[in-house]
Backbone as numpy.savetxt, mean C-alpha at the origin, in Angstrom:
# Nx Ny Nz CAx CAy CAz Cx Cy Cz
18.63 -7.69 5.80 17.78 -6.49 5.80 18.66 -5.26 5.80
18.36 -4.31 4.93 19.12 -3.07 4.83 18.32 -1.92 5.42
18.98 -1.09 6.22 18.35 0.10 6.78 18.87 1.33 6.06
17.94 2.22 5.68 18.28 3.41 4.91 17.89 4.64 5.70
18.75 5.64 5.73 18.42 6.88 6.42 17.89 7.90 5.42
16.94 8.73 5.86 16.38 9.77 5.00 15.76 10.85 5.87
15.86 12.09 5.42 15.22 13.20 6.11 14.38 14.05 5.16
13.95 13.46 4.04 13.24 14.23 3.02 11.75 14.07 3.18
11.00 15.16 3.13 9.55 15.11 3.23 8.91 15.14 1.87
7.64 14.68 1.78 6.95 14.58 0.51 5.89 15.64 0.34
5.41 15.76 -0.91 4.34 16.69 -1.24 3.07 15.89 -1.54
2.30 16.31 -2.51 1.16 15.50 -2.94 -0.20 16.09 -2.65
-0.33 17.41 -2.45 -1.61 17.97 -2.06 -2.58 18.23 -3.20
-2.13 18.27 -4.44 -2.98 18.60 -5.57 -3.82 17.40 -5.99
-5.12 17.62 -6.19 -5.99 16.56 -6.68 -5.57 16.19 -8.09
-5.50 14.91 -8.38 -5.02 14.42 -9.67 -6.20 13.94 -10.53
-6.07 14.06 -11.86 -7.18 13.66 -12.75 -7.36 12.15 -12.76
-8.61 11.74 -12.98 -8.94 10.32 -12.95 -9.71 9.89 -14.19
-9.55 8.60 -14.51 -10.43 7.91 -15.43 -11.26 6.94 -14.59
-12.33 6.40 -15.17 -13.17 5.44 -14.45 -13.46 4.24 -15.35
-13.28 3.04 -14.81 -13.57 1.83 -15.57 -15.08 1.60 -15.65
-15.47 0.64 -16.47 -16.89 0.33 -16.64 -17.51 -0.18 -15.34
-16.67 -0.70 -14.43 -17.18 -1.19 -13.15 -16.93 -0.22 -12.00
-16.58 1.02 -12.32 -16.54 2.06 -11.31 -15.27 2.22 -10.53
-14.15 1.70 -11.02 -12.86 1.92 -10.37 -12.21 3.17 -10.95
-11.85 4.12 -10.10 -11.21 5.36 -10.53 -9.69 5.19 -10.48
-9.04 5.70 -11.51 -7.59 5.53 -11.56 -6.95 6.66 -12.36
-5.67 6.84 -12.14 -4.84 7.78 -12.87 -3.84 6.99 -13.69
-3.54 7.51 -14.87 -2.53 6.88 -15.72 -1.58 7.95 -16.21
-0.28 7.69 -16.11 0.73 8.67 -16.52 1.97 7.93 -17.01
2.61 8.47 -18.03 3.85 7.90 -18.53 3.66 6.75 -19.49
4.78 6.23 -19.96 4.79 5.13 -20.92 5.84 4.11 -20.50
5.66 2.89 -20.98 6.62 1.84 -20.70 5.99 0.67 -19.98
6.82 -0.08 -19.27 6.35 -1.24 -18.52 5.37 -0.78 -17.43
4.22 -1.45 -17.29 3.23 -0.97 -16.30 3.70 -1.12 -14.86
3.40 -0.11 -14.08 3.59 -0.11 -12.63 2.29 0.34 -12.00
1.64 -0.55 -11.25 0.36 -0.23 -10.62 0.56 0.01 -9.13
-0.10 1.05 -8.60 0.05 1.46 -7.21 -1.31 1.41 -6.52
-1.36 0.76 -5.35 -2.60 0.66 -4.56 -2.33 1.23 -3.17
-3.11 2.22 -2.77 -2.93 2.89 -1.48 -3.57 2.10 -0.33
-3.52 2.67 0.87 -4.05 2.02 2.06 -5.40 2.56 2.49
-5.94 2.02 3.58 -7.26 2.39 4.09 -7.29 3.87 4.47
-8.35 4.55 4.03 -8.54 5.95 4.35 -7.81 6.91 3.44
-6.97 6.40 2.56 -6.18 7.24 1.67 -6.84 7.31 0.29
-6.12 7.82 -0.68 -6.58 7.92 -2.06 -5.34 7.92 -2.94
-5.52 7.83 -4.24 -4.36 7.65 -5.11 -3.34 8.79 -5.00
-3.77 9.97 -4.57 -2.82 11.08 -4.38 -1.74 10.76 -3.34
-1.99 9.76 -2.50 -0.98 9.38 -1.51 0.29 8.84 -2.18
0.21 8.51 -3.45 1.36 8.04 -4.22 2.00 9.16 -5.05
1.64 10.42 -4.81 2.10 11.50 -5.69 3.61 11.52 -5.93
4.47 11.36 -4.91 5.90 11.40 -5.19 6.36 10.25 -6.08
5.72 9.08 -5.95 6.09 7.95 -6.78 5.54 8.09 -8.20
4.33 8.64 -8.32 3.78 8.88 -9.66 4.69 9.81 -10.44
5.09 10.90 -9.80 5.95 11.88 -10.47 7.28 11.26 -10.88
7.87 10.46 -10.02 9.18 9.89 -10.31 9.12 8.81 -11.38
8.17 7.88 -11.26 8.20 6.71 -12.11 7.45 6.88 -13.43
6.65 7.94 -13.56 6.03 8.22 -14.85 7.08 8.60 -15.90
8.28 8.91 -15.46 9.37 9.21 -16.40 9.92 7.96 -17.05
9.68 6.80 -16.44 10.27 5.55 -16.94 9.25 4.45 -17.17
8.03 4.58 -16.62 7.04 3.51 -16.66 5.66 4.06 -16.98
4.79 3.17 -17.37 3.37 3.50 -17.46 2.79 3.30 -16.06
2.60 4.39 -15.34 2.16 4.32 -13.95 0.64 4.40 -13.89
0.05 3.47 -13.15 -1.39 3.44 -12.95 -1.64 3.40 -11.45
-2.20 4.47 -10.90 -2.54 4.52 -9.48 -4.06 4.44 -9.38
-4.55 3.54 -8.55 -5.99 3.28 -8.47 -6.53 3.62 -7.09
-7.73 4.19 -7.05 -8.44 4.38 -5.79 -9.04 3.05 -5.36
-8.75 2.63 -4.14 -9.33 1.42 -3.59 -10.85 1.56 -3.51
-11.62 0.48 -3.54 -13.09 0.59 -3.45 -13.54 1.44 -2.26
-14.50 2.33 -2.52 -15.03 3.18 -1.47 -14.13 4.32 -1.08
-13.06 4.56 -1.84 -12.09 5.61 -1.57 -11.93 6.46 -2.83
-11.60 7.74 -2.63 -11.40 8.61 -3.78 -12.61 8.61 -4.69
-12.43 8.24 -5.96 -13.53 8.21 -6.91 -14.07 6.84 -7.21
-13.60 5.79 -6.51 -14.03 4.42 -6.80 -15.31 4.04 -6.05
-16.16 3.29 -6.72 -17.38 2.80 -6.10 -17.05 1.79 -5.00
-17.95 1.68 -4.04 -17.74 0.76 -2.91 -17.84 -0.69 -3.35
-17.18 -1.54 -2.60 -17.31 -2.98 -2.73 -18.41 -3.43 -1.76
-18.88 -4.65 -1.90 -19.97 -5.14 -1.05 -19.58 -5.14 0.42
-20.55 -4.88 1.27 -20.33 -4.98 2.72 -19.88 -6.39 3.08
-19.09 -6.48 4.15 -18.54 -7.75 4.64 -17.54 -8.38 3.66
-17.01 -7.59 2.75 -15.97 -8.10 1.85 -14.69 -8.37 2.63
-13.99 -9.41 2.23 -12.71 -9.79 2.84 -11.56 -9.31 1.96
-10.34 -9.50 2.44 -9.18 -9.19 1.62 -9.22 -9.96 0.31
-9.68 -11.20 0.35 -9.77 -11.99 -0.88 -10.74 -11.36 -1.87
-11.80 -10.75 -1.38 -12.73 -10.05 -2.28 -12.06 -8.82 -2.90
-11.23 -8.13 -2.13 -10.50 -6.99 -2.68 -9.50 -7.45 -3.74
-8.88 -8.61 -3.54 -7.96 -9.16 -4.55 -8.74 -9.49 -5.82
-9.91 -10.08 -5.68 -10.74 -10.36 -6.85 -11.11 -9.08 -7.57
-11.45 -8.04 -6.79 -11.73 -6.72 -7.38 -10.54 -6.23 -8.20
-9.34 -6.40 -7.67 -8.16 -5.94 -8.39 -7.97 -6.73 -9.69
-8.23 -8.02 -9.66 -8.13 -8.81 -10.89 -9.09 -8.31 -11.96
-10.30 -7.94 -11.56 -11.26 -7.38 -12.51 -10.79 -6.02 -13.03
-10.14 -5.24 -12.16 -9.58 -3.96 -12.58 -8.55 -4.16 -13.68
-7.66 -5.14 -13.50 -6.68 -5.43 -14.55 -7.37 -5.78 -15.86
-8.41 -6.58 -15.77 -9.16 -6.94 -16.99 -9.75 -5.69 -17.64
-10.34 -4.82 -16.84 -11.06 -3.66 -17.37 -10.13 -2.65 -18.05
-8.88 -2.56 -17.58 -7.96 -1.61 -18.20 -7.03 -2.31 -19.21
-7.25 -3.59 -19.43 -6.52 -4.31 -20.46 -5.06 -4.57 -20.15
-4.75 -4.81 -18.88 -3.37 -5.11 -18.47 -3.22 -6.61 -18.27
-2.33 -7.23 -19.03 -2.08 -8.66 -18.88 -1.08 -8.95 -17.77
-0.09 -8.03 -17.61 0.99 -8.28 -16.66 1.58 -6.94 -16.23
1.90 -6.81 -14.95 2.38 -5.52 -14.44 3.23 -5.70 -13.20
4.04 -4.69 -12.91 4.66 -4.54 -11.60 3.59 -3.98 -10.67
3.60 -4.42 -9.42 2.53 -4.04 -8.50 3.11 -3.65 -7.15
2.80 -2.43 -6.70 3.21 -1.97 -5.38 1.99 -1.56 -4.58
1.91 -2.01 -3.34 0.81 -1.65 -2.47 1.32 -1.15 -1.14
0.57 -0.23 -0.55 0.91 0.31 0.76 -0.17 -0.09 1.76
0.23 -0.69 2.90 -0.68 -1.04 3.99 -1.77 -2.00 3.50
-3.05 -1.59 3.50 -4.09 -2.45 2.94 -3.80 -2.77 1.48
-3.25 -1.78 0.75 -2.84 -2.04 -0.63 -1.77 -3.11 -0.73
-0.91 -3.20 0.30 0.10 -4.26 0.32 -0.56 -5.63 0.46
-1.57 -5.73 1.33 -2.28 -7.01 1.46 -2.90 -7.42 0.13
-3.48 -6.46 -0.58 -4.06 -6.76 -1.89 -2.97 -7.18 -2.87
-1.85 -6.49 -2.85 -0.75 -6.80 -3.76 -0.18 -8.18 -3.49
0.02 -8.50 -2.21 0.51 -9.83 -1.88 -0.48 -10.91 -2.29
-1.76 -10.65 -2.09 -2.78 -11.60 -2.51 -2.80 -11.79 -4.01
-2.60 -10.70 -4.75 -2.56 -10.81 -6.21 -1.36 -11.63 -6.67
-0.20 -11.41 -6.05 0.99 -12.17 -6.42 0.82 -13.65 -6.13
0.05 -13.97 -5.09 -0.20 -15.37 -4.75 -1.29 -15.99 -5.61
-2.28 -15.20 -6.03 -3.47 -15.73 -6.69 -3.33 -15.80 -8.19
-2.79 -14.73 -8.80 -2.59 -14.77 -10.26 -1.17 -14.31 -10.58
-0.24 -15.19 -10.21 1.18 -14.89 -10.32 1.60 -14.59 -11.75
0.93 -15.19 -12.73 1.29 -14.97 -14.13 1.05 -13.53 -14.58
0.33 -12.75 -13.78 0.02 -11.36 -14.15 0.88 -10.35 -13.39
1.69 -10.82 -12.44 2.48 -9.92 -11.59 3.97 -10.14 -11.88
4.61 -9.12 -12.46 6.03 -9.21 -12.78 6.90 -9.09 -11.54
6.57 -8.13 -10.71 7.26 -7.89 -9.43 6.22 -7.39 -8.44
6.46 -7.62 -7.16 5.54 -7.11 -6.13 6.34 -6.35 -5.07
5.83 -5.20 -4.67 6.42 -4.41 -3.58 5.39 -4.27 -2.47
5.77 -4.64 -1.28 4.89 -4.72 -0.10 5.34 -3.64 0.87
4.74 -2.45 0.77 5.17 -1.31 1.58 4.32 -1.21 2.84
4.99 -1.20 3.99 4.33 -1.03 5.28 3.14 -1.98 5.42
3.38 -3.22 5.07 2.34 -4.23 5.14 2.47 -5.11 6.37
1.33 -5.62 6.84 1.32 -6.45 8.05 1.50 -7.92 7.70
1.91 -8.67 8.72 2.11 -10.11 8.59 1.95 -10.74 9.97
0.95 -11.57 10.12 0.73 -12.32 11.36 0.91 -11.45 12.60
-0.01 -10.53 12.82 0.05 -9.68 14.01 0.10 -10.52 15.28
0.77 -10.01 16.31 0.76 -10.70 17.59 -0.60 -10.49 18.26
-0.93 -11.25 19.30 -2.28 -11.16 19.89 -2.68 -9.75 20.32
-1.76 -8.98 20.90 -2.10 -7.63 21.35 -2.41 -6.72 20.16
-1.59 -6.78 19.12 -1.83 -5.96 17.94 -3.12 -6.38 17.24
-3.36 -7.68 17.20 -4.59 -8.18 16.58 -5.82 -7.67 17.33
-5.80 -7.75 18.64 -6.94 -7.28 19.44 -7.16 -5.79 19.24
-6.08 -5.02 19.17 -6.22 -3.57 19.02 -6.83 -3.20 17.68
-6.39 -3.84 16.60 -6.91 -3.48 15.28 -8.35 -3.95 15.12
-8.70 -5.10 15.70 -10.09 -5.55 15.64 -11.00 -4.61 16.43
-10.52 -4.11 17.57 -11.31 -3.16 18.35 -11.52 -1.86 17.58
-10.49 -1.40 16.87 -10.64 -0.18 16.07 -11.65 -0.41 14.94
-11.61 -1.58 14.32 -12.56 -1.88 13.25 -13.98 -1.90 13.77
-14.19 -2.52 14.93 -15.53 -2.60 15.50 -16.08 -1.24 15.88
-15.19 -0.33 16.28 -15.63 0.99 16.74 -16.09 1.90 15.61
-15.69 1.63 14.38 -16.00 2.53 13.27 -17.50 2.72 13.11
-18.26 1.64 13.28 -19.71 1.71 13.04 -20.41 2.62 14.06
-19.82 2.81 15.21 -20.47 3.63 16.24 -19.82 5.00 16.40
-18.51 5.08 16.20 -17.82 6.35 16.44 -17.37 7.04 15.16
-17.48 6.36 14.03 -17.09 6.97 12.77 -15.60 6.84 12.50
-15.14 7.58 11.50 -13.74 7.52 11.08 -12.87 8.25 12.10
-11.91 7.55 12.64 -10.96 8.13 13.60 -9.82 8.77 12.82
-9.64 10.07 12.96 -8.51 10.74 12.29 -7.32 10.91 13.23
-7.58 11.07 14.53 -6.49 11.34 15.46 -5.60 10.12 15.67
-6.19 8.93 15.83 -5.42 7.73 16.11 -4.41 7.40 15.03
-4.82 7.33 13.76 -3.85 7.05 12.72 -2.71 8.06 12.65
-3.02 9.33 12.84 -1.96 10.34 12.78 -0.93 10.13 13.88
-1.38 9.72 15.05 -0.45 9.44 16.15 0.41 8.22 15.86
-0.21 7.20 15.26 0.54 5.97 14.97 1.45 6.12 13.76
1.02 6.88 12.79 1.69 6.90 11.49 2.81 7.92 11.37
2.82 8.93 12.26 3.80 10.01 12.13 4.48 10.30 13.46
5.74 10.70 13.37 6.43 11.24 14.52 6.17 12.73 14.62
6.85 13.39 15.56 6.69 14.83 15.76 7.73 15.63 14.99
8.51 14.97 14.16 9.57 15.65 13.44 9.00 16.62 12.41
9.66 17.74 12.19 9.15 18.76 11.25 8.97 18.24 9.83
9.82 17.29 9.38 9.74 16.86 8.00 8.47 16.06 7.71
7.78 15.59 8.75 6.55 14.83 8.55 5.30 15.71 8.54
5.46 17.01 8.83 4.29 17.88 9.01 3.42 17.94 7.77
4.03 18.14 6.60 3.26 18.24 5.36 2.47 16.96 5.10
3.14 15.83 5.21 2.47 14.55 4.96 1.37 14.29 5.99
1.60 14.70 7.24 0.60 14.52 8.29 -0.67 15.30 7.96
-0.52 16.53 7.51 -1.69 17.35 7.20 -2.43 16.84 5.97
-1.71 16.36 4.97 -2.36 15.75 3.81 -3.15 14.52 4.22
-2.55 13.71 5.07 -3.21 12.49 5.52 -4.46 12.82 6.31
-4.39 13.83 7.15 -5.57 14.26 7.91 -6.70 14.65 6.93
-6.36 15.40 5.90 -7.36 15.82 4.92 -8.01 14.63 4.23
-7.22 13.64 3.86 -7.77 12.46 3.18 -8.66 11.64 4.12
-8.25 11.49 5.37 -9.07 10.75 6.33 -10.40 11.47 6.59
-10.36 12.78 6.66 -11.59 13.53 6.91 -12.55 13.47 5.72
-12.02 13.23 4.52 -12.85 13.23 3.31 -13.33 11.84 2.91
-12.81 10.78 3.54 -13.13 9.43 3.08 -14.60 9.09 3.34
-15.18 8.29 2.47 -16.55 7.81 2.66 -16.59 6.87 3.87
-17.41 7.15 4.88 -17.38 6.34 6.11 -17.70 4.87 5.87
-18.65 4.58 4.98 -19.00 3.19 4.73 -17.88 2.47 3.98
-17.32 3.13 2.97 -16.20 2.53 2.26 -15.02 2.28 3.18
-14.79 3.22 4.09 -13.71 3.07 5.07 -13.97 1.89 5.99
-15.20 1.77 6.49 -15.53 0.69 7.41 -15.36 -0.67 6.76
-15.80 -0.80 5.52 -15.66 -2.08 4.81 -14.19 -2.44 4.64
-13.40 -1.47 4.18 -11.98 -1.73 3.93 -11.22 -1.99 5.23
-11.52 -1.22 6.28 -10.77 -1.39 7.53 -11.08 -2.74 8.17
-12.33 -3.16 8.07 -12.68 -4.47 8.64 -11.95 -5.59 7.90
-11.88 -5.48 6.57 -11.13 -6.47 5.80 -9.65 -6.44 6.17
-9.12 -5.24 6.35 -7.73 -5.07 6.72 -7.45 -5.68 8.09
-8.34 -5.42 9.05 -8.15 -5.92 10.42 -8.14 -7.44 10.47
-8.89 -8.06 9.60 -9.01 -9.51 9.61 -8.12 -10.20 8.56
-7.31 -9.41 7.84 -6.66 -9.96 6.67 -5.19 -10.27 6.75
-4.57 -10.12 7.94 -3.12 -10.26 8.00 -2.63 -11.69 7.78
-3.54 -12.66 7.92 -3.12 -14.05 7.70 -3.74 -14.66 6.45
-4.51 -13.87 5.69 -5.21 -14.41 4.53 -4.25 -15.04 3.54
-3.11 -14.41 3.31 -2.13 -14.93 2.34 -0.78 -15.18 2.99
-0.75 -15.26 4.32 0.52 -15.36 5.04 1.30 -16.62 4.69
0.59 -17.70 4.31 1.27 -18.95 3.99 1.75 -19.02 2.55
1.48 -17.98 1.76 1.73 -18.04 0.32 3.12 -17.58 -0.10
3.84 -16.88 0.79 5.10 -16.28 0.36 6.12 -17.27 -0.19
6.25 -18.49 0.33 7.22 -19.41 -0.28 6.93 -19.74 -1.74
5.68 -19.56 -2.17 5.33 -19.87 -3.56 5.35 -18.65 -4.47
5.63 -17.47 -3.91 5.73 -16.25 -4.72 7.16 -16.14 -5.22
7.35 -16.36 -6.52 8.71 -16.44 -7.06 9.16 -15.17 -7.77
8.27 -14.21 -7.96 8.68 -12.96 -8.61 9.51 -12.12 -7.63
10.29 -11.15 -8.13 11.03 -10.26 -7.21 10.07 -9.56 -6.27
10.39 -9.59 -4.97 9.47 -9.08 -3.95 10.23 -8.20 -2.96
9.85 -6.93 -2.93 10.43 -5.96 -2.00 9.50 -5.79 -0.81
10.04 -5.92 0.40 9.30 -5.70 1.64 9.93 -4.48 2.33
9.19 -3.39 2.36 9.74 -2.10 2.78 8.87 -1.51 3.89
9.50 -0.97 4.91 8.77 -0.29 5.97 9.67 0.75 6.63
9.11 1.48 7.60 9.89 2.43 8.37 10.35 1.82 9.68
11.48 2.27 10.17 12.03 1.69 11.39 11.11 1.92 12.59
10.30 2.98 12.54 9.43 3.29 13.66 7.98 2.93 13.45
7.67 2.15 12.43 6.27 1.76 12.19 5.86 0.74 13.26
4.91 1.09 14.14 4.57 0.19 15.24 3.68 -0.99 14.84
3.05 -0.91 13.68 2.11 -1.95 13.27 2.62 -2.79 12.11
3.29 -2.17 11.15 3.91 -2.89 10.03 5.41 -2.85 10.28
5.86 -3.72 11.14 7.18 -3.59 11.73 8.30 -4.10 10.83
9.54 -3.65 11.08 10.68 -4.21 10.36 10.78 -5.73 10.52
10.41 -6.23 11.68 10.46 -7.68 11.90 9.50 -8.41 10.96
8.33 -7.83 10.73 7.39 -8.43 9.78 7.98 -8.47 8.37
8.59 -7.36 7.96 9.20 -7.30 6.63 10.29 -8.35 6.49
11.11 -8.49 7.51 12.18 -9.48 7.47 11.63 -10.91 7.42
10.59 -11.18 8.19 10.00 -12.52 8.19 9.47 -12.88 6.81
8.73 -11.96 6.17 8.20 -12.26 4.84 9.31 -12.42 3.82
10.32 -11.55 3.88 11.42 -11.64 2.93 12.16 -12.97 3.06
12.31 -13.45 4.30 13.03 -14.70 4.51 12.29 -15.91 3.94
10.98 -15.77 3.77 10.16 -16.87 3.24 10.01 -16.83 1.73
10.35 -15.70 1.12 10.08 -15.49 -0.30 11.35 -15.75 -1.11
11.29 -16.63 -2.12 12.51 -17.03 -2.84 13.32 -15.86 -3.38
12.67 -14.85 -3.94 13.36 -13.68 -4.47 12.95 -12.43 -3.71
12.86 -12.54 -2.39 12.43 -11.42 -1.56 13.56 -10.79 -0.77
13.45 -9.50 -0.50 14.41 -8.82 0.35 13.71 -7.70 1.11
14.22 -7.40 2.30 13.64 -6.38 3.17 14.50 -5.12 3.16
13.81 -3.98 3.19 14.48 -2.68 3.31 13.74 -1.86 4.36
14.47 -1.17 5.21 13.89 -0.36 6.28 14.44 1.05 6.18
13.53 2.03 6.16 13.93 3.44 6.11 14.01 3.96 7.54
15.19 4.31 7.96 15.43 4.69 9.34 14.77 6.01 9.69
14.13 6.05 10.87 13.57 7.29 11.38 12.19 7.64 10.86
11.54 6.71 10.18 10.22 6.99 9.61 9.22 5.93 10.05
7.94 6.26 9.90 6.88 5.38 10.36 6.06 4.84 9.19
4.73 4.90 9.31 3.86 4.16 8.40 3.75 4.79 7.01
3.72 6.11 6.92 3.55 6.78 5.63 4.91 7.12 5.01
5.78 6.14 5.00 7.17 6.37 4.61 7.30 6.82 3.17
6.39 6.41 2.28 6.50 6.85 0.89 6.25 8.34 0.73
5.57 8.96 1.72 5.36 10.41 1.72 6.40 11.15 2.55
6.83 10.57 3.65 7.77 11.27 4.53 9.22 11.09 4.09
9.51 10.04 3.34 10.87 9.81 2.84 10.82 9.40 1.37
10.24 10.22 0.50 10.02 9.79 -0.89 11.30 9.50 -1.66
12.36 10.26 -1.41 13.58 10.01 -2.17 14.16 8.63 -1.85
14.16 8.26 -0.57 14.66 6.94 -0.19 13.77 5.84 -0.74
12.45 6.02 -0.61 11.52 5.01 -1.10 11.63 4.87 -2.61
11.73 5.98 -3.32 11.84 5.91 -4.77 13.12 5.19 -5.20
14.21 5.42 -4.47 15.46 4.73 -4.79 15.33 3.22 -4.57
14.66 2.84 -3.50 14.48 1.41 -3.21 13.52 0.77 -4.19
12.50 1.50 -4.61 11.58 0.98 -5.62 12.26 0.89 -6.98
13.15 1.83 -7.30 13.90 1.75 -8.55 14.80 0.52 -8.56
15.41 0.22 -7.43 16.22 -1.00 -7.28 15.37 -2.23 -7.58
14.17 -2.23 -7.03 13.23 -3.34 -7.24 12.80 -3.44 -8.71
12.49 -2.32 -9.33 12.04 -2.33 -10.72 13.17 -2.72 -11.69
14.40 -2.51 -11.27 15.55 -2.88 -12.10 16.14 -4.24 -11.75
15.41 -4.99 -10.93 15.90 -6.28 -10.42 16.27 -7.22 -11.56
17.45 -7.76 -11.46 17.88 -8.84 -12.35 18.42 -10.02 -11.55
19.06 -9.70 -10.45 19.51 -10.72 -9.51 19.35 -10.14 -8.12
19.39 -11.01 -7.11 19.08 -10.57 -5.75 20.01 -9.46 -5.29
19.45 -8.31 -4.81 20.30 -7.23 -4.31 21.15 -7.67 -3.12
22.30 -7.04 -2.96 23.16 -7.37 -1.83 22.52 -6.93 -0.53
């Protein structure tokens, strides 16, 4: 596992233009070349990938999609599981005519990305699992299930995620305020459906990593309390072509708070030919 230091903050406040598929998935497309698809996490929207869209549209056909019930995408059915979200993503690939792509997901998007790599491996060239969970311990599992159960009665919690996802360092301020804005704007029902699937989904594909043979990057921040460096290392150790990278001094929204470091690590992944040192 390699640890990377970074002190660079991200931008991403401008609303980005979207297209919509026949089944109601909203997405952005920019650049040309080998496809790179980006899936954000619960409560976010495709703008959360703004630093990566800007960087990789210079070299790839970048497609960032709003998860169901987020941004401009229509909701998925109530009581949907992570497996249902993976099925949704497969239909999205069909609708936009993509046979095979590189796939990066953040948080809940990471669970979807890992599920896609396990379920339809022939369509995934490489997978990047950013700040993704793996087999939570009992205390973490109980906490996330309690948060999921509370959504129906207390609504979308904006304060809790900000405390967990960001430190008090000045370089995180911009990303923290953007994240607050996205959480405040999210559809409550879409959020509840996705968060419940996320809370129950950390083991849905946990046994699949030994069979995922494509290049697989497991990336997180050293201070992420829920998607820990230990989780990234565990998954990487099980994956034939997997490796872990940790960005020092950052937490859950590392692609926004340390975009230069994350972009460099994703470029390493996209240029993979043999296992990185």
